[in-house]
Amino acid sequence: MSFRVTKPGPAAFVVAFAGGADQEEFTYPAPPRQVAFEHGTRAQVLDLLAGEHVVRYRAQRTLGPVEAGRVSLEDLIRYTRPSRYCPSDRMGGLALSRFGGLPDARTQVEAIVRHVGEHLSYVVGSGSPTDDAVDTYLAGEGVCRDFAHVCISLCRVIDIPARFAAVYAPGLSPMDFHAVFEAAIDGRWYVFDATGLAPRQSLSRIATGRDAADTAFLSTLGCELDFLGNTVLATAGPSLPEDDGSELIALA
């Protein structure tokens, strides 16, 4: 990740595997201060000097069977409320008419994922950083974060807790950071992705929150900078799993 700092000051980078890795290596232009958040999210805060800088993160993690996390009472309250990019209070008619009468949470979530995948076109570079789920749904196109925001909003309308997750996604093309969502099924968190661009079994969590506002990979905290670009490479071996969308899968 490269950038040009025009006003010195601190910035936070959230690019590391949530909860740690078997091996990892950070290359930063200044000594980082790590801040830990819930769900294993880790932010590296740097005091940046003026000039051009590069941040690098390299890691390896072993993925084994993952037990789905339990949905707490706090989760139930937090992740059924509207949020910045998920204004579920403005999508009630759509969600209730299409999904409210379905028999159980799993059926409802899977129907939402199918509907959003069919209604939206995945268009690289579409939308803007200020678009919320309503903007995306009306536009009929978006990128991964937009697909996740629409799904989350529709789930919350019908009282299914849903949250946003930034991930590394082996198999994604074009490769970049990726966004998916988790929904509560029978009191546990499972991952869903209406884009269908990468197998869910190989995803690795970076950050978790109400929506993209909680999971930014770079946040200025007093500095000013020009973002020059980033390169993401995520691979899984010996081969990528197949994901036909029929299984309940917990996010690593």
Coordinates of N, CA and C in Angstrom, one line a residue:
M1 N 0.8 -1.2 0.0 CA 0.0 0.0 0.0 C 0.9 1.2 0.0
S2 N 0.7 2.1 -1.0 CA 1.6 3.3 -1.1 C 0.8 4.6 -1.0
F3 N 1.4 5.6 -0.4 CA 0.7 6.8 -0.2 C 1.7 8.0 0.0
R4 N 1.3 9.2 -0.2 CA 2.1 10.4 0.0 C 1.5 11.2 1.1
V5 N 2.2 11.4 2.2 CA 1.8 12.2 3.3 C 2.1 13.6 3.1
T6 N 1.1 14.5 3.1 CA 1.2 15.9 2.9 C 1.2 16.7 4.2
K7 N 0.6 16.1 5.2 CA 0.6 16.7 6.6 C 0.9 15.6 7.6
P8 N 2.0 15.7 8.3 CA 2.3 14.6 9.2 C 1.3 14.4 10.3
G9 N 1.2 13.2 10.8 CA 0.3 12.8 11.9 C 0.0 11.3 11.9
P10 N -0.8 10.9 12.7 CA -1.1 9.5 12.9 C -2.2 9.0 11.9
A11 N -2.1 7.7 11.5 CA -3.0 7.0 10.7 C -3.1 5.5 11.2
A12 N -4.3 4.9 11.0 CA -4.5 3.6 11.4 C -4.7 2.7 10.2
F13 N -4.0 1.5 10.2 CA -4.0 0.5 9.1 C -4.6 -0.8 9.7
V14 N -5.6 -1.3 9.0 CA -6.3 -2.5 9.4 C -6.1 -3.5 8.2
V15 N -5.0 -4.2 8.2 CA -4.7 -5.1 7.1 C -4.3 -6.5 7.5
A16 N -4.1 -6.7 8.8 CA -3.7 -8.0 9.4 C -4.8 -8.9 9.6
F17 N -4.5 -10.2 9.5 CA -5.5 -11.3 9.8 C -6.0 -11.0 11.2
A18 N -7.3 -11.1 11.4 CA -7.9 -11.0 12.7 C -7.5 -12.1 13.6
G19 N -7.1 -11.7 14.8 CA -6.7 -12.7 15.7 C -5.3 -13.3 15.6
G20 N -4.5 -12.8 14.6 CA -3.2 -13.3 14.4 C -3.0 -14.3 13.3
A21 N -1.8 -14.8 13.1 CA -1.4 -15.7 12.0 C -0.3 -16.6 12.5
D22 N -0.1 -17.7 11.8 CA 1.0 -18.6 12.1 C 2.4 -17.9 11.9
Q23 N 2.4 -17.1 10.8 CA 3.6 -16.3 10.5 C 3.1 -15.0 9.9
E24 N 3.7 -13.9 10.3 CA 3.4 -12.6 9.7 C 4.5 -11.6 9.8
E25 N 4.6 -10.8 8.8 CA 5.7 -9.8 8.8 C 5.1 -8.5 8.3
F26 N 5.4 -7.4 9.1 CA 5.0 -6.1 8.8 C 6.2 -5.3 8.4
T27 N 6.0 -4.4 7.4 CA 7.0 -3.4 7.0 C 6.3 -2.1 7.0
Y28 N 6.6 -1.3 8.0 CA 6.0 0.0 8.2 C 7.1 1.1 8.2
P29 N 6.7 2.3 7.8 CA 7.7 3.4 7.8 C 7.9 4.0 9.2
A30 N 7.2 3.6 10.2 CA 7.4 4.1 11.6 C 6.9 2.9 12.5
P31 N 7.4 2.9 13.7 CA 7.0 1.9 14.7 C 5.5 1.9 14.9
P32 N 4.8 0.8 14.8 CA 3.4 0.8 15.0 C 3.0 0.6 16.4
R33 N 1.8 1.1 16.8 CA 1.2 0.8 18.0 C -0.1 0.0 17.7
Q34 N -0.2 -1.2 18.3 CA -1.3 -2.0 17.9 C -2.5 -1.8 18.8
V35 N -3.7 -1.7 18.3 CA -4.9 -1.6 19.0 C -5.8 -2.7 18.7
A36 N -6.3 -3.5 19.7 CA -7.1 -4.6 19.4 C -8.6 -4.3 19.6
F37 N -9.4 -4.8 18.7 CA -10.8 -4.6 18.8 C -11.5 -5.9 18.9
E38 N -12.8 -5.9 19.1 CA -13.6 -7.2 19.2 C -13.5 -7.9 17.9
H39 N -13.8 -9.2 18.0 CA -13.7 -10.2 16.8 C -12.3 -10.3 16.3
G40 N -11.3 -9.9 17.1 CA -9.9 -10.1 16.6 C -9.3 -9.1 15.8
T41 N -10.1 -8.0 15.4 CA -9.6 -7.0 14.5 C -8.5 -6.3 15.2
R42 N -7.4 -6.0 14.4 CA -6.2 -5.4 14.9 C -5.9 -4.2 14.0
A43 N -5.7 -3.0 14.6 CA -5.3 -1.8 13.9 C -3.8 -1.5 14.3
Q44 N -3.0 -1.1 13.3 CA -1.7 -0.7 13.5 C -1.7 0.9 13.3
V45 N -1.4 1.6 14.4 CA -1.4 3.1 14.3 C 0.0 3.6 14.2
L46 N 0.3 4.4 13.1 CA 1.6 4.9 12.8 C 1.6 6.4 12.9
D47 N 2.7 7.0 13.4 CA 2.9 8.4 13.3 C 3.7 8.7 12.1
L48 N 3.1 9.2 11.0 CA 3.7 9.3 9.7 C 4.3 10.7 9.5
L49 N 5.5 10.7 8.9 CA 6.2 11.9 8.5 C 5.8 12.3 7.1
A50 N 6.0 13.5 6.7 CA 5.7 13.9 5.3 C 6.6 13.1 4.3
G51 N 6.0 12.9 3.1 CA 6.8 12.2 2.1 C 6.0 10.9 1.6
E52 N 6.6 10.2 0.7 CA 6.0 9.0 0.2 C 6.4 7.7 1.0
H53 N 5.5 6.9 1.3 CA 5.7 5.7 2.1 C 5.0 4.5 1.5
V54 N 5.5 3.3 2.0 CA 4.9 2.0 1.6 C 4.7 1.2 2.9
V55 N 3.5 0.6 3.0 CA 3.2 -0.4 4.0 C 3.0 -1.7 3.4
R56 N 3.7 -2.7 4.0 CA 3.6 -4.1 3.5 C 3.2 -5.0 4.6
Y57 N 2.3 -6.0 4.3 CA 1.9 -7.0 5.2 C 2.0 -8.4 4.5
R58 N 2.7 -9.3 5.1 CA 2.8 -10.7 4.6 C 2.5 -11.7 5.7
A59 N 1.7 -12.6 5.4 CA 1.3 -13.6 6.5 C 0.9 -14.9 5.9
Q60 N 1.0 -15.9 6.8 CA 0.5 -17.2 6.4 C -0.3 -17.8 7.6
R61 N -1.4 -18.4 7.2 CA -2.3 -19.0 8.2 C -2.8 -20.3 7.8
T62 N -2.9 -21.2 8.8 CA -3.5 -22.5 8.5 C -5.0 -22.5 8.8
L63 N -5.8 -22.9 7.9 CA -7.2 -22.9 8.0 C -7.7 -24.3 8.3
G64 N -8.3 -24.5 9.4 CA -8.9 -25.8 9.8 C -10.4 -25.6 10.0
P65 N -11.1 -26.6 10.5 CA -12.5 -26.5 10.8 C -12.7 -25.3 11.8
V66 N -13.8 -24.5 11.5 CA -14.1 -23.4 12.3 C -15.5 -23.6 12.9
E67 N -15.5 -23.4 14.2 CA -16.8 -23.4 14.9 C -17.5 -22.1 14.8
A68 N -18.7 -22.1 14.4 CA -19.4 -20.8 14.3 C -19.6 -20.2 15.7
G69 N -19.3 -18.9 15.7 CA -19.5 -18.1 17.0 C -20.9 -17.9 17.4
R70 N -21.1 -17.9 18.7 CA -22.5 -17.7 19.2 C -22.9 -16.2 19.1
V71 N -24.2 -16.0 18.9 CA -24.7 -14.7 18.8 C -25.1 -14.2 20.2
S72 N -24.5 -13.2 20.7 CA -24.8 -12.7 22.1 C -26.0 -11.8 22.1
L73 N -26.5 -11.5 23.3 CA -27.6 -10.6 23.4 C -27.2 -9.2 22.9
E74 N -26.0 -8.8 23.1 CA -25.4 -7.5 22.6 C -25.4 -7.5 21.1
D75 N -25.0 -8.7 20.5 CA -25.0 -8.8 19.0 C -26.5 -8.6 18.5
L76 N -27.4 -9.3 19.2 CA -28.8 -9.2 18.7 C -29.3 -7.8 18.7
I77 N -28.9 -7.0 19.6 CA -29.3 -5.5 19.7 C -28.6 -4.7 18.6
R78 N -27.2 -4.9 18.6 CA -26.4 -4.0 17.7 C -26.6 -4.3 16.3
Y79 N -26.7 -5.6 15.9 CA -26.7 -5.9 14.5 C -28.1 -6.1 13.9
T80 N -29.1 -5.7 14.6 CA -30.4 -5.5 14.0 C -30.8 -4.0 13.8
R81 N -29.9 -3.1 14.3 CA -30.2 -1.7 14.2 C -29.7 -1.2 12.8
P82 N -30.3 -0.1 12.3 CA -29.8 0.6 11.1 C -28.4 1.1 11.4
S83 N -27.5 1.2 10.4 CA -26.2 1.8 10.6 C -25.9 2.7 9.3
R84 N -24.7 3.3 9.3 CA -24.4 4.3 8.3 C -24.7 3.9 6.9
Y85 N -24.2 2.7 6.5 CA -24.4 2.3 5.1 C -25.5 1.2 5.0
C86 N -26.1 0.9 6.1 CA -27.2 -0.1 6.1 C -28.4 0.5 6.7
P87 N -29.1 1.4 6.0 CA -30.3 2.0 6.5 C -31.5 1.1 6.4
S88 N -31.5 0.1 7.2 CA -32.6 -0.9 7.1 C -34.0 -0.3 7.4
D89 N -34.0 0.8 8.1 CA -35.3 1.4 8.4 C -35.9 2.0 7.1
R90 N -35.2 2.1 6.0 CA -35.7 2.6 4.8 C -36.0 1.5 3.7
M91 N -35.8 0.2 4.2 CA -36.0 -0.9 3.2 C -37.0 -1.9 3.7
G92 N -37.9 -1.4 4.6 CA -38.9 -2.3 5.3 C -39.9 -2.9 4.3
G93 N -40.4 -2.1 3.4 CA -41.4 -2.7 2.5 C -40.9 -3.8 1.6
L94 N -39.7 -3.6 1.1 CA -39.1 -4.6 0.2 C -38.8 -5.9 1.0
A95 N -38.2 -5.7 2.1 CA -37.8 -6.9 2.9 C -39.0 -7.7 3.4
L96 N -39.9 -7.0 4.0 CA -41.1 -7.7 4.5 C -41.9 -8.4 3.5
S97 N -42.1 -7.7 2.3 CA -43.0 -8.3 1.3 C -42.3 -9.5 0.6
R98 N -41.0 -9.5 0.5 CA -40.3 -10.6 -0.2 C -39.9 -11.7 0.7
F99 N -39.5 -11.4 1.9 CA -38.8 -12.4 2.7 C -39.5 -12.6 4.1
G100 N -40.4 -11.7 4.5 CA -40.9 -11.8 5.8 C -41.8 -13.0 6.1
G101 N -42.4 -13.6 5.0 CA -43.3 -14.7 5.2 C -42.6 -16.1 5.1
L102 N -41.3 -16.1 4.8 CA -40.6 -17.3 4.7 C -40.4 -18.0 6.0
P103 N -40.3 -19.4 6.0 CA -40.5 -20.1 7.3 C -39.4 -20.0 8.4
D104 N -38.2 -19.7 8.0 CA -37.1 -19.7 9.1 C -36.0 -18.8 8.6
A105 N -35.1 -18.5 9.5 CA -34.0 -17.5 9.2 C -33.1 -18.0 8.1
R106 N -32.8 -19.3 8.1 CA -31.9 -19.8 7.0 C -32.5 -19.6 5.6
T107 N -33.8 -20.0 5.5 CA -34.5 -19.8 4.3 C -34.5 -18.3 3.9
Q108 N -34.7 -17.5 4.8 CA -34.8 -16.0 4.6 C -33.5 -15.5 4.1
V109 N -32.4 -15.8 4.8 CA -31.1 -15.3 4.4 C -30.7 -15.8 3.0
E110 N -30.9 -17.1 2.8 CA -30.5 -17.6 1.5 C -31.3 -17.0 0.3
A111 N -32.6 -16.7 0.6 CA -33.4 -16.0 -0.4 C -32.9 -14.6 -0.6
I112 N -32.5 -13.9 0.4 CA -31.9 -12.6 0.3 C -30.7 -12.6 -0.5
V113 N -29.8 -13.6 -0.3 CA -28.6 -13.7 -1.0 C -28.9 -13.9 -2.5
R114 N -29.8 -14.8 -2.8 CA -30.2 -15.1 -4.2 C -30.7 -13.8 -4.9
H115 N -31.6 -13.1 -4.2 CA -32.3 -12.0 -4.8 C -31.2 -10.9 -5.0
V116 N -30.4 -10.6 -4.1 CA -29.4 -9.5 -4.3 C -28.4 -9.9 -5.4
G117 N -28.0 -11.2 -5.5 CA -27.1 -11.6 -6.5 C -27.7 -11.5 -7.9
E118 N -29.1 -11.7 -8.0 CA -29.8 -11.6 -9.3 C -30.1 -10.1 -9.6
H119 N -30.4 -9.3 -8.6 CA -30.8 -7.9 -8.8 C -29.7 -7.0 -9.2
L120 N -28.5 -7.2 -8.5 CA -27.4 -6.3 -8.7 C -26.4 -6.9 -9.7
S121 N -25.8 -6.0 -10.5 CA -24.7 -6.4 -11.3 C -23.4 -6.0 -10.7
Y122 N -22.4 -6.9 -10.7 CA -21.1 -6.6 -10.1 C -20.3 -5.8 -11.2
V123 N -20.0 -4.5 -10.9 CA -19.3 -3.6 -11.8 C -18.1 -3.0 -11.1
V124 N -16.9 -3.4 -11.5 CA -15.7 -2.9 -10.9 C -15.7 -1.3 -11.0
G125 N -15.5 -0.6 -9.9 CA -15.4 0.8 -10.0 C -16.7 1.6 -9.9
S126 N -17.8 0.8 -9.8 CA -19.1 1.5 -9.7 C -19.4 2.0 -8.3
G127 N -20.4 2.9 -8.3 CA -20.7 3.5 -7.0 C -19.7 4.5 -6.5
S128 N -19.9 4.9 -5.2 CA -19.0 5.9 -4.6 C -18.9 5.5 -3.1
P129 N -17.9 6.0 -2.4 CA -17.7 5.7 -1.0 C -18.9 6.2 -0.1
T130 N -19.8 7.0 -0.6 CA -20.9 7.5 0.2 C -22.2 6.7 -0.1
D131 N -22.2 5.8 -1.0 CA -23.4 5.1 -1.4 C -23.8 4.2 -0.2
D132 N -25.1 4.2 0.1 CA -25.5 3.2 1.1 C -26.4 2.1 0.4
A133 N -27.0 1.3 1.2 CA -27.7 0.1 0.6 C -28.8 0.6 -0.3
V134 N -29.5 1.6 0.1 CA -30.6 2.1 -0.8 C -30.1 2.6 -2.1
D135 N -29.0 3.4 -2.1 CA -28.5 3.9 -3.3 C -28.1 2.8 -4.2
T136 N -27.4 1.8 -3.6 CA -27.0 0.6 -4.4 C -28.2 -0.1 -5.0
Y137 N -29.2 -0.4 -4.2 CA -30.3 -1.2 -4.7 C -31.0 -0.4 -5.9
L138 N -31.2 0.9 -5.8 CA -31.8 1.6 -6.8 C -30.9 1.7 -8.1
A139 N -29.6 1.8 -7.9 CA -28.7 1.8 -9.0 C -28.6 0.5 -9.8
G140 N -28.8 -0.6 -9.0 CA -28.8 -1.9 -9.6 C -27.4 -2.5 -9.9
E141 N -26.4 -1.8 -9.3 CA -25.0 -2.3 -9.5 C -24.1 -1.9 -8.4
G142 N -23.0 -2.5 -8.2 CA -22.1 -2.1 -7.1 C -20.9 -3.1 -7.1
V143 N -20.1 -3.0 -6.0 CA -19.0 -3.9 -5.8 C -19.3 -4.7 -4.5
C144 N -18.3 -5.4 -4.0 CA -18.6 -6.4 -3.0 C -19.2 -5.7 -1.7
R145 N -18.6 -4.6 -1.4 CA -19.1 -3.9 -0.1 C -20.6 -3.5 -0.3
D146 N -21.0 -3.1 -1.5 CA -22.4 -2.7 -1.8 C -23.3 -3.9 -1.7
F147 N -22.9 -5.1 -2.3 CA -23.7 -6.3 -2.2 C -23.9 -6.7 -0.7
A148 N -22.8 -6.6 0.1 CA -22.9 -6.9 1.5 C -23.9 -5.9 2.3
H149 N -23.8 -4.7 2.0 CA -24.6 -3.7 2.6 C -26.1 -3.9 2.3
V150 N -26.5 -4.3 1.1 CA -27.9 -4.5 0.8 C -28.3 -5.8 1.5
C151 N -27.5 -6.8 1.5 CA -27.9 -8.1 2.2 C -28.1 -7.8 3.7
I152 N -27.2 -7.1 4.3 CA -27.3 -6.8 5.7 C -28.5 -6.1 6.1
S153 N -28.8 -5.0 5.3 CA -30.0 -4.2 5.5 C -31.3 -5.0 5.4
L154 N -31.4 -5.9 4.4 CA -32.6 -6.7 4.3 C -32.8 -7.7 5.4
C155 N -31.6 -8.3 5.9 CA -31.7 -9.2 7.1 C -32.2 -8.4 8.3
R156 N -31.6 -7.3 8.5 CA -32.0 -6.5 9.8 C -33.4 -6.1 9.8
V157 N -34.0 -5.8 8.7 CA -35.5 -5.5 8.7 C -36.3 -6.6 9.3
I158 N -36.0 -7.8 9.0 CA -36.7 -9.0 9.5 C -36.1 -9.6 10.7
D159 N -35.4 -8.7 11.5 CA -34.8 -9.1 12.8 C -33.8 -10.2 12.8
I160 N -33.1 -10.4 11.7 CA -32.0 -11.3 11.6 C -30.7 -10.5 11.8
P161 N -30.0 -10.7 12.9 CA -28.7 -10.0 13.1 C -27.8 -10.2 11.9
A162 N -27.2 -9.2 11.4 CA -26.3 -9.3 10.3 C -25.1 -8.3 10.4
R163 N -23.9 -8.7 10.1 CA -22.8 -7.8 10.2 C -21.8 -7.9 9.0
F164 N -21.0 -6.9 8.9 CA -20.1 -6.8 7.7 C -18.7 -7.3 8.1
A165 N -18.1 -8.0 7.1 CA -16.7 -8.5 7.4 C -15.8 -8.2 6.2
A166 N -14.7 -7.6 6.5 CA -13.6 -7.4 5.5 C -12.7 -8.6 5.5
V167 N -12.4 -9.2 4.4 CA -11.7 -10.5 4.3 C -10.6 -10.5 3.2
Y168 N -9.7 -11.4 3.4 CA -8.8 -11.8 2.3 C -9.6 -13.0 1.6
A169 N -9.6 -13.0 0.2 CA -10.4 -14.0 -0.5 C -9.6 -14.6 -1.6
P170 N -8.9 -15.7 -1.3 CA -8.3 -16.5 -2.4 C -9.3 -16.9 -3.4
G171 N -9.0 -16.7 -4.7 CA -9.9 -17.0 -5.8 C -10.6 -15.8 -6.3
L172 N -10.5 -14.7 -5.6 CA -11.2 -13.5 -6.1 C -10.5 -12.9 -7.4
S173 N -11.3 -12.5 -8.3 CA -10.7 -11.9 -9.6 C -11.6 -10.8 -10.0
P174 N -11.1 -9.5 -10.1 CA -9.7 -9.2 -9.9 C -9.4 -9.2 -8.4
M175 N -8.2 -9.5 -8.0 CA -7.8 -9.6 -6.6 C -7.8 -8.3 -5.9
D176 N -8.3 -8.2 -4.7 CA -8.3 -7.0 -3.9 C -8.8 -7.4 -2.5
F177 N -8.9 -6.4 -1.6 CA -9.7 -6.7 -0.4 C -11.1 -7.1 -0.8
H178 N -11.8 -7.9 0.0 CA -13.1 -8.3 -0.3 C -14.0 -8.1 0.9
A179 N -15.3 -8.0 0.6 CA -16.3 -7.8 1.7 C -17.4 -8.8 1.6
V180 N -17.8 -9.4 2.7 CA -18.9 -10.3 2.8 C -19.7 -10.0 4.0
F181 N -20.7 -10.8 4.3 CA -21.5 -10.5 5.5 C -21.7 -11.8 6.3
E182 N -22.0 -11.7 7.6 CA -22.4 -12.8 8.4 C -23.8 -12.6 8.9
A183 N -24.6 -13.6 9.0 CA -25.9 -13.6 9.5 C -26.1 -14.6 10.6
A184 N -27.0 -14.3 11.5 CA -27.3 -15.2 12.6 C -28.3 -16.3 12.2
I185 N -27.9 -17.6 12.3 CA -28.8 -18.7 12.0 C -28.8 -19.6 13.2
D186 N -29.9 -19.8 13.8 CA -30.0 -20.7 15.0 C -29.0 -20.3 16.1
G187 N -28.8 -19.0 16.3 CA -28.0 -18.5 17.3 C -26.5 -18.5 17.1
R188 N -26.1 -18.7 15.8 CA -24.6 -18.7 15.5 C -24.4 -17.9 14.2
W189 N -23.2 -17.5 14.0 CA -22.8 -16.6 12.9 C -22.3 -17.5 11.8
Y190 N -22.8 -17.2 10.6 CA -22.4 -17.9 9.3 C -22.2 -16.9 8.3
V191 N -21.2 -17.2 7.4 CA -20.8 -16.2 6.3 C -21.6 -16.4 5.0
F192 N -21.9 -15.3 4.4 CA -22.6 -15.4 3.1 C -22.0 -14.3 2.1
D193 N -22.1 -14.6 0.8 CA -21.5 -13.6 -0.1 C -22.4 -13.7 -1.4
A194 N -23.2 -12.6 -1.6 CA -24.1 -12.6 -2.8 C -23.3 -12.4 -4.1
T195 N -22.0 -12.0 -4.0 CA -21.3 -11.9 -5.3 C -20.9 -13.2 -5.8
G196 N -20.7 -14.2 -4.9 CA -20.2 -15.5 -5.3 C -18.9 -15.6 -6.0
L197 N -18.0 -14.6 -5.7 CA -16.7 -14.4 -6.4 C -15.6 -15.3 -5.9
A198 N -15.7 -15.8 -4.7 CA -14.7 -16.6 -4.1 C -15.3 -17.6 -3.1
P199 N -14.7 -18.8 -3.0 CA -15.3 -19.8 -2.1 C -15.2 -19.3 -0.6
R200 N -16.3 -19.5 0.1 CA -16.3 -19.0 1.5 C -15.4 -19.7 2.4
Q201 N -15.1 -21.0 2.1 CA -14.3 -21.8 2.9 C -12.8 -21.3 3.1
S202 N -12.4 -20.5 2.1 CA -11.0 -20.0 2.1 C -10.9 -18.6 2.5
L203 N -12.0 -18.0 2.9 CA -11.9 -16.6 3.4 C -11.2 -16.5 4.7
S204 N -10.5 -15.4 4.9 CA -9.9 -15.1 6.2 C -10.3 -13.7 6.7
R205 N -10.8 -13.6 7.9 CA -11.3 -12.3 8.4 C -10.1 -11.3 8.7
I206 N -10.4 -10.1 8.3 CA -9.5 -9.0 8.6 C -10.2 -8.1 9.7
A207 N -11.4 -7.7 9.4 CA -12.1 -6.8 10.4 C -13.6 -7.1 10.3
T208 N -14.3 -6.7 11.4 CA -15.8 -7.0 11.5 C -16.4 -5.8 12.1
G209 N -17.6 -5.4 11.6 CA -18.4 -4.3 12.1 C -19.8 -4.2 11.6
R210 N -20.4 -3.1 11.9 CA -21.8 -2.9 11.5 C -21.9 -2.7 10.0
D211 N -20.9 -2.1 9.4 CA -20.8 -1.9 7.9 C -19.4 -1.4 7.6
A212 N -19.2 -1.0 6.4 CA -17.8 -0.6 5.9 C -17.2 0.5 6.7
A213 N -18.0 1.3 7.4 CA -17.5 2.4 8.2 C -16.6 1.9 9.4
D214 N -16.9 0.7 9.8 CA -16.2 0.1 10.9 C -15.0 -0.7 10.5
T215 N -14.7 -0.9 9.2 CA -13.7 -1.8 8.8 C -12.7 -1.3 7.7
A216 N -12.6 0.1 7.7 CA -11.7 0.7 6.7 C -10.3 0.2 6.9
F217 N -9.6 -0.1 5.8 CA -8.2 -0.6 5.9 C -7.2 0.5 6.1
L218 N -7.6 1.8 5.9 CA -6.8 3.0 6.2 C -7.7 4.1 6.7
S219 N -7.3 4.6 7.9 CA -8.0 5.8 8.4 C -7.0 6.8 8.9
T220 N -7.2 8.1 8.4 CA -6.4 9.2 8.9 C -6.9 9.6 10.2
L221 N -5.9 9.9 11.1 CA -6.3 10.3 12.5 C -5.7 11.7 12.8
G222 N -5.5 12.5 11.8 CA -4.8 13.8 12.0 C -3.9 14.1 10.9
C223 N -3.4 13.1 10.2 CA -2.5 13.4 9.1 C -3.4 13.6 7.8
E224 N -2.7 14.1 6.7 CA -3.4 14.2 5.4 C -2.5 13.5 4.4
L225 N -3.1 12.7 3.5 CA -2.3 12.0 2.6 C -3.0 11.8 1.3
D226 N -2.3 11.5 0.3 CA -2.8 11.1 -1.0 C -2.5 9.6 -1.2
F227 N -3.6 8.8 -1.4 CA -3.5 7.4 -1.6 C -3.0 7.1 -3.0
L228 N -1.9 6.4 -3.2 CA -1.3 6.1 -4.5 C -1.6 4.7 -5.0
G229 N -2.1 3.8 -4.2 CA -2.6 2.5 -4.7 C -2.2 1.4 -3.8
N230 N -2.7 0.2 -4.1 CA -2.4 -1.0 -3.3 C -2.4 -2.2 -4.2
T231 N -1.7 -3.2 -3.7 CA -1.8 -4.5 -4.4 C -2.1 -5.6 -3.3
V232 N -3.0 -6.4 -3.6 CA -3.4 -7.5 -2.7 C -3.2 -8.8 -3.4
L233 N -2.6 -9.8 -2.8 CA -2.5 -11.1 -3.3 C -2.8 -12.1 -2.2
A234 N -3.8 -12.9 -2.4 CA -4.2 -13.9 -1.4 C -4.4 -15.3 -2.1
T235 N -3.7 -16.3 -1.6 CA -3.7 -17.6 -2.3 C -4.0 -18.7 -1.2
A236 N -4.5 -19.8 -1.7 CA -4.8 -20.9 -0.8 C -4.3 -22.2 -1.5
G237 N -3.8 -23.1 -0.7 CA -3.3 -24.3 -1.2 C -3.7 -25.5 -0.4
P238 N -3.7 -26.7 -1.0 CA -3.1 -27.0 -2.3 C -4.0 -26.6 -3.5
S239 N -5.3 -26.4 -3.2 CA -6.3 -26.0 -4.3 C -7.4 -25.3 -3.6
L240 N -8.2 -24.5 -4.4 CA -9.3 -23.8 -3.8 C -10.5 -24.8 -3.6
P241 N -11.2 -24.7 -2.5 CA -12.4 -25.5 -2.4 C -13.5 -25.1 -3.3
E242 N -14.5 -25.9 -3.5 CA -15.7 -25.6 -4.3 C -16.8 -25.2 -3.3
D243 N -17.5 -24.1 -3.7 CA -18.6 -23.6 -2.9 C -19.8 -23.4 -3.7
D244 N -20.8 -24.3 -3.5 CA -22.0 -24.2 -4.3 C -23.1 -23.4 -3.6
G245 N -22.7 -22.9 -2.4 CA -23.7 -22.0 -1.7 C -24.7 -22.7 -0.8
S246 N -24.6 -24.1 -0.8 CA -25.6 -24.8 0.0 C -25.3 -25.1 1.4
E247 N -24.0 -24.9 1.8 CA -23.6 -25.2 3.2 C -23.6 -24.0 4.1
L248 N -23.8 -24.2 5.3 CA -23.6 -23.1 6.3 C -22.1 -23.2 6.7
I249 N -21.4 -22.1 6.5 CA -20.0 -22.0 6.7 C -19.7 -20.9 7.7
A250 N -18.8 -21.1 8.6 CA -18.4 -20.1 9.6 C -17.1 -19.5 9.1
L251 N -17.0 -18.2 9.3 CA -15.9 -17.4 8.8 C -14.7 -17.5 9.7
A252 N -13.5 -17.9 9.2 CA -12.3 -18.0 10.0 C -11.8 -16.6 10.5

